[in-house]
PDB file of C-alpha atoms in Angstrom:
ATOM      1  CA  UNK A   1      -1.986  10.070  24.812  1.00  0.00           C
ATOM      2  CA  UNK A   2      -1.144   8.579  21.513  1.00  0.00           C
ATOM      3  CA  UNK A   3       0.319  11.500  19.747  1.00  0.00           C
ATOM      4  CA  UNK A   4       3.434  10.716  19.877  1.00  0.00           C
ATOM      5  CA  UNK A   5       3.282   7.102  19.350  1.00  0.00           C
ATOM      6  CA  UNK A   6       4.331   5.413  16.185  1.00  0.00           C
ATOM      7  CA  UNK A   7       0.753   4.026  14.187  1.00  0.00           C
ATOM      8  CA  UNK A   8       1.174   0.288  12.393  1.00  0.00           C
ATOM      9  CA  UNK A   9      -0.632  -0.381   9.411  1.00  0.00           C
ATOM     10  CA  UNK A  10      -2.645  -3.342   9.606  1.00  0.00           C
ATOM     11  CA  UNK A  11      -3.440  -5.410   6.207  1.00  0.00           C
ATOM     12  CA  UNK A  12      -4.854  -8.952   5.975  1.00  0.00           C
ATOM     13  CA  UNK A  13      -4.299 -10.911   2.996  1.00  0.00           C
ATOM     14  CA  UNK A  14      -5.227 -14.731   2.178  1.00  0.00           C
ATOM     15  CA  UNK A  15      -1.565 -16.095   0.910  1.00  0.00           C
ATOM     16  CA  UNK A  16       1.440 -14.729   2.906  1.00  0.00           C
ATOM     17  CA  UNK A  17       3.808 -16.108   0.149  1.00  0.00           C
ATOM     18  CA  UNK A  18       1.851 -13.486  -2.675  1.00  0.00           C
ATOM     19  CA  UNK A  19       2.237 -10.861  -0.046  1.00  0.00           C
ATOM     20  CA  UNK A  20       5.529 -11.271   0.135  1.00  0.00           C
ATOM     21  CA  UNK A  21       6.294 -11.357  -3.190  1.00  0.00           C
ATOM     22  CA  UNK A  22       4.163  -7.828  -4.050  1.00  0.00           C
ATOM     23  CA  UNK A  23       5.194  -6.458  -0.521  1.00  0.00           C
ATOM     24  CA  UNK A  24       9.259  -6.856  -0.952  1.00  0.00           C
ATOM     25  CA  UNK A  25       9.769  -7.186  -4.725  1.00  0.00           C
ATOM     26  CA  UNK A  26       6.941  -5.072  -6.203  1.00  0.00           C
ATOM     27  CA  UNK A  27       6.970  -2.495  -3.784  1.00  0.00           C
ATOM     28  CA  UNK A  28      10.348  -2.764  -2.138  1.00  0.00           C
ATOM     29  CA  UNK A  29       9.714  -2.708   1.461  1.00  0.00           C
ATOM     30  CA  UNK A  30      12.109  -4.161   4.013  1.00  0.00           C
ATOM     31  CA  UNK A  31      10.870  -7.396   5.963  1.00  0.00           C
ATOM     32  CA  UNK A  32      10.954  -7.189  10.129  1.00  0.00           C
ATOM     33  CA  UNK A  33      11.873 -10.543  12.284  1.00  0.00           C
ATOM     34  CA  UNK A  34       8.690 -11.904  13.026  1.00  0.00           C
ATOM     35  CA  UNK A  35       8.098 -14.331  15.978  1.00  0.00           C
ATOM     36  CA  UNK A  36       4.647 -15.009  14.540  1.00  0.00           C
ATOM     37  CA  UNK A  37       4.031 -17.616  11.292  1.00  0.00           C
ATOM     38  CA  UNK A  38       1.715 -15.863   8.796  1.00  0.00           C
ATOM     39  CA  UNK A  39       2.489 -12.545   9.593  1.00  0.00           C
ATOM     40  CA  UNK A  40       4.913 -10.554   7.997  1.00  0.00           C
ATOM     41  CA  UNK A  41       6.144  -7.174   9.472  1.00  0.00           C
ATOM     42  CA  UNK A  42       7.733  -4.112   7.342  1.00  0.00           C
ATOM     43  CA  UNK A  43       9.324  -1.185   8.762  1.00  0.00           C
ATOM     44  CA  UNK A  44       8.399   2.101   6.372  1.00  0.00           C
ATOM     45  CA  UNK A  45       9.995   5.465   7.342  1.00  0.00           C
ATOM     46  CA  UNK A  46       9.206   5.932  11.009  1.00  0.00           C
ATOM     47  CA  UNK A  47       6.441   3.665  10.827  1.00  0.00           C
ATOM     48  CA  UNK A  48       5.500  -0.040  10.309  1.00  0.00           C
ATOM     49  CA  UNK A  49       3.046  -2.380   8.310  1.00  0.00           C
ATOM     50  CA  UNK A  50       1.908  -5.484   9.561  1.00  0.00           C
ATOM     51  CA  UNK A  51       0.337  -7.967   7.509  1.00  0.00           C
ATOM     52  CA  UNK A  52      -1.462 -10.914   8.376  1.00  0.00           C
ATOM     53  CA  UNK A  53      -3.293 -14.254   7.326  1.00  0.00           C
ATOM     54  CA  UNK A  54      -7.508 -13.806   7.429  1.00  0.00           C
ATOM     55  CA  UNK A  55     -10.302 -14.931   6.164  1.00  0.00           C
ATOM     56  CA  UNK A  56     -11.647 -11.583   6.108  1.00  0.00           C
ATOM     57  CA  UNK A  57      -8.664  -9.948   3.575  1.00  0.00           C
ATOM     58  CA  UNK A  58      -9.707  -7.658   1.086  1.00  0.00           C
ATOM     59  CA  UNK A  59     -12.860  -7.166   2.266  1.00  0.00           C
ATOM     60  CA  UNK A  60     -11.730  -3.371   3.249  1.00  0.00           C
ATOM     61  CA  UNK A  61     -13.386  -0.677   0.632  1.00  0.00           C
ATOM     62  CA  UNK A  62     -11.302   2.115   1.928  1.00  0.00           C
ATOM     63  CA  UNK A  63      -7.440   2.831   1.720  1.00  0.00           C
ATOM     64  CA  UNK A  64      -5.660   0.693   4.161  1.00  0.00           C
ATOM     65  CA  UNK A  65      -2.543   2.019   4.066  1.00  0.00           C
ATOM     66  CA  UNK A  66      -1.031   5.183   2.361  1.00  0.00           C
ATOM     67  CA  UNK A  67       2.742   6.632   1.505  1.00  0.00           C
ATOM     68  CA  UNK A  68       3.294  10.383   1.910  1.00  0.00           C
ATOM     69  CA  UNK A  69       6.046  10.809  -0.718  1.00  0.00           C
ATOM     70  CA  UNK A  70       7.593  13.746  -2.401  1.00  0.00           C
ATOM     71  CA  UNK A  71       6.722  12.573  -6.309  1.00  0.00           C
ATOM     72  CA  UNK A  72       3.823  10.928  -6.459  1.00  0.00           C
ATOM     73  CA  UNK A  73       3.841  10.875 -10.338  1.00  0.00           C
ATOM     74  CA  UNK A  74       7.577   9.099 -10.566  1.00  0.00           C
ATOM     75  CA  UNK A  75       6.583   6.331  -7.732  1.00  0.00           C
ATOM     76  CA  UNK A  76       3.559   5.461  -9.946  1.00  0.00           C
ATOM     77  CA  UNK A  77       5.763   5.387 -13.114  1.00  0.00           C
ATOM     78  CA  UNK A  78       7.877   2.874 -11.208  1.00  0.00           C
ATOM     79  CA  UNK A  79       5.092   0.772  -9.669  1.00  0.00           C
ATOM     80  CA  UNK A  80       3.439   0.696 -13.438  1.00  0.00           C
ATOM     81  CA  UNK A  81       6.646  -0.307 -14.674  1.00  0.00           C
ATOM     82  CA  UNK A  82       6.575  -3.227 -12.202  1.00  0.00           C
ATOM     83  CA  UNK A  83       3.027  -4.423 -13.275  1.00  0.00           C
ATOM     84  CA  UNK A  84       0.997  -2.279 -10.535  1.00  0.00           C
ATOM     85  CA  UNK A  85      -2.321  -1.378 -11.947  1.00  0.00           C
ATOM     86  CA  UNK A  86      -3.731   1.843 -10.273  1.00  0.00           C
ATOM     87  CA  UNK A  87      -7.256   2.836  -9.160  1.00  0.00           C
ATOM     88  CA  UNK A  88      -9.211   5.644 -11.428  1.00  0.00           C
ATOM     89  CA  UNK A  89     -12.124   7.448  -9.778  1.00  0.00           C
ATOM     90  CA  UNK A  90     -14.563   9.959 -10.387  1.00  0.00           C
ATOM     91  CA  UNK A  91     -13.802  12.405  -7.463  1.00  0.00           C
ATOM     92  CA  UNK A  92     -15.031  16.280  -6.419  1.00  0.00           C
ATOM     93  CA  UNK A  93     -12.185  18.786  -7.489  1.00  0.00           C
ATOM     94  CA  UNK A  94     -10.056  16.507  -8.529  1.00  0.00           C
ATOM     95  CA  UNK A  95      -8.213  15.844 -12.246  1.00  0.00           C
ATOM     96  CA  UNK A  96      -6.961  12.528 -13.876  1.00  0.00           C
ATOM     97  CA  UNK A  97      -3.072  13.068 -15.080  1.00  0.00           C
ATOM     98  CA  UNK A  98      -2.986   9.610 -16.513  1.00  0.00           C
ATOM     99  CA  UNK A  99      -2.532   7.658 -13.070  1.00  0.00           C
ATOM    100  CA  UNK A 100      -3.058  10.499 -10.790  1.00  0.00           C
ATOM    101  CA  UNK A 101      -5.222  12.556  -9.398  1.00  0.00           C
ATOM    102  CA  UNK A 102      -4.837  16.127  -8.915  1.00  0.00           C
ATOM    103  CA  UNK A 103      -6.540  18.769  -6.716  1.00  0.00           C
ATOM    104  CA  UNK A 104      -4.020  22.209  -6.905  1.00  0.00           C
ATOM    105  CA  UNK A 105      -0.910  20.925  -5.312  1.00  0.00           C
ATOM    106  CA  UNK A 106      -1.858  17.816  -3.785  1.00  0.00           C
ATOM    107  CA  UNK A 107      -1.509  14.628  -6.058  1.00  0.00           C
ATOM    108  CA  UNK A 108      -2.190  10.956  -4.922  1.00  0.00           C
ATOM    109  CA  UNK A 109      -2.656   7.663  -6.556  1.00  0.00           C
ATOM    110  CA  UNK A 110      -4.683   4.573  -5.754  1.00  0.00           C
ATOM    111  CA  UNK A 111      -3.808   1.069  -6.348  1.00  0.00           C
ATOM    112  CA  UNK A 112      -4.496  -2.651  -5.066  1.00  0.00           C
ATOM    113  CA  UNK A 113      -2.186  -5.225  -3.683  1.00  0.00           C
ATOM    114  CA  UNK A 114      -3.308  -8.795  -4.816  1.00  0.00           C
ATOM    115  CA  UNK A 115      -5.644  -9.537  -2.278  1.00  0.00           C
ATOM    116  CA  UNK A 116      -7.649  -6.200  -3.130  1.00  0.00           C
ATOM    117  CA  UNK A 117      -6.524  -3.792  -0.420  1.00  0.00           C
ATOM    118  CA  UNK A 118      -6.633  -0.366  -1.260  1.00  0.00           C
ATOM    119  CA  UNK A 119      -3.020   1.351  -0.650  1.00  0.00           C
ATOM    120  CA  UNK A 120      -2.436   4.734  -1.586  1.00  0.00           C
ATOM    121  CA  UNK A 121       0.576   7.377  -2.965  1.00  0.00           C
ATOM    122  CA  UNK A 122      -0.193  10.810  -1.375  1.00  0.00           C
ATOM    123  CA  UNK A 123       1.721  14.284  -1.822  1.00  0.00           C
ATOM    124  CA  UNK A 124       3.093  16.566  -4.426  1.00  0.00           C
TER     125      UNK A 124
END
């Protein structure tokens, strides 16, 4: 039923203006028309992020959105390089390569936008 339908994203943030600014110029994402004030809309590969003005942004403790990219370890260099500060835990299997996490082939990399929502780098 919704196999083949494309999945949005959803992140709430308090200031739309920070957003933007980590959104498009940290992370380089391309900004959507948006009928709507206080939302802003990003189109990412085949699929889309929305985020939105609420009271109740950042209040997520799990990953709200993640990339499935080809070299995790070079995006992270770049997003570093940019001033992105990335997540280090303590998990089962899995190594710390400076900012990334490694379990056999699979890498991935947690960081935070500005309002505290988790986003994560997936893939090898």
């Amino acid at each position: 039923m919704l196999g083949d339908s494309i999945a949005i994203a959803t992140i709430a943030v308090k200031d739309i203006a920070r957003a933007r600014k980590f959104y498009e110029d940290t992370l380089g994402l391309k900004r959507l028309e948006s009928p709507q004030t206080e939302v802003l809309n990003y189109k990412v590969g085949k699929s889309k992020i929305l985020v939105y003005k609420s009271m109740f942004a950042g209040t997520n403790k799990a990953t709200a959105a993640t990339w499935e990219l080809d070299d995790v370890e070079a995006v992270a260099r770049m997003l570093k390089e940019k001033g992105v500060h990335f997540e280090h835990y303590t998990l089962p299997g899995m190594t710390l390569k400076g900012d990334v996490h490694v379990a056999g082939g699979l890498k991935a990399a947690w960081f935070k936008d500005p309002d505290g929502n988790i986003l994560a780098l997936v893939g090898g």
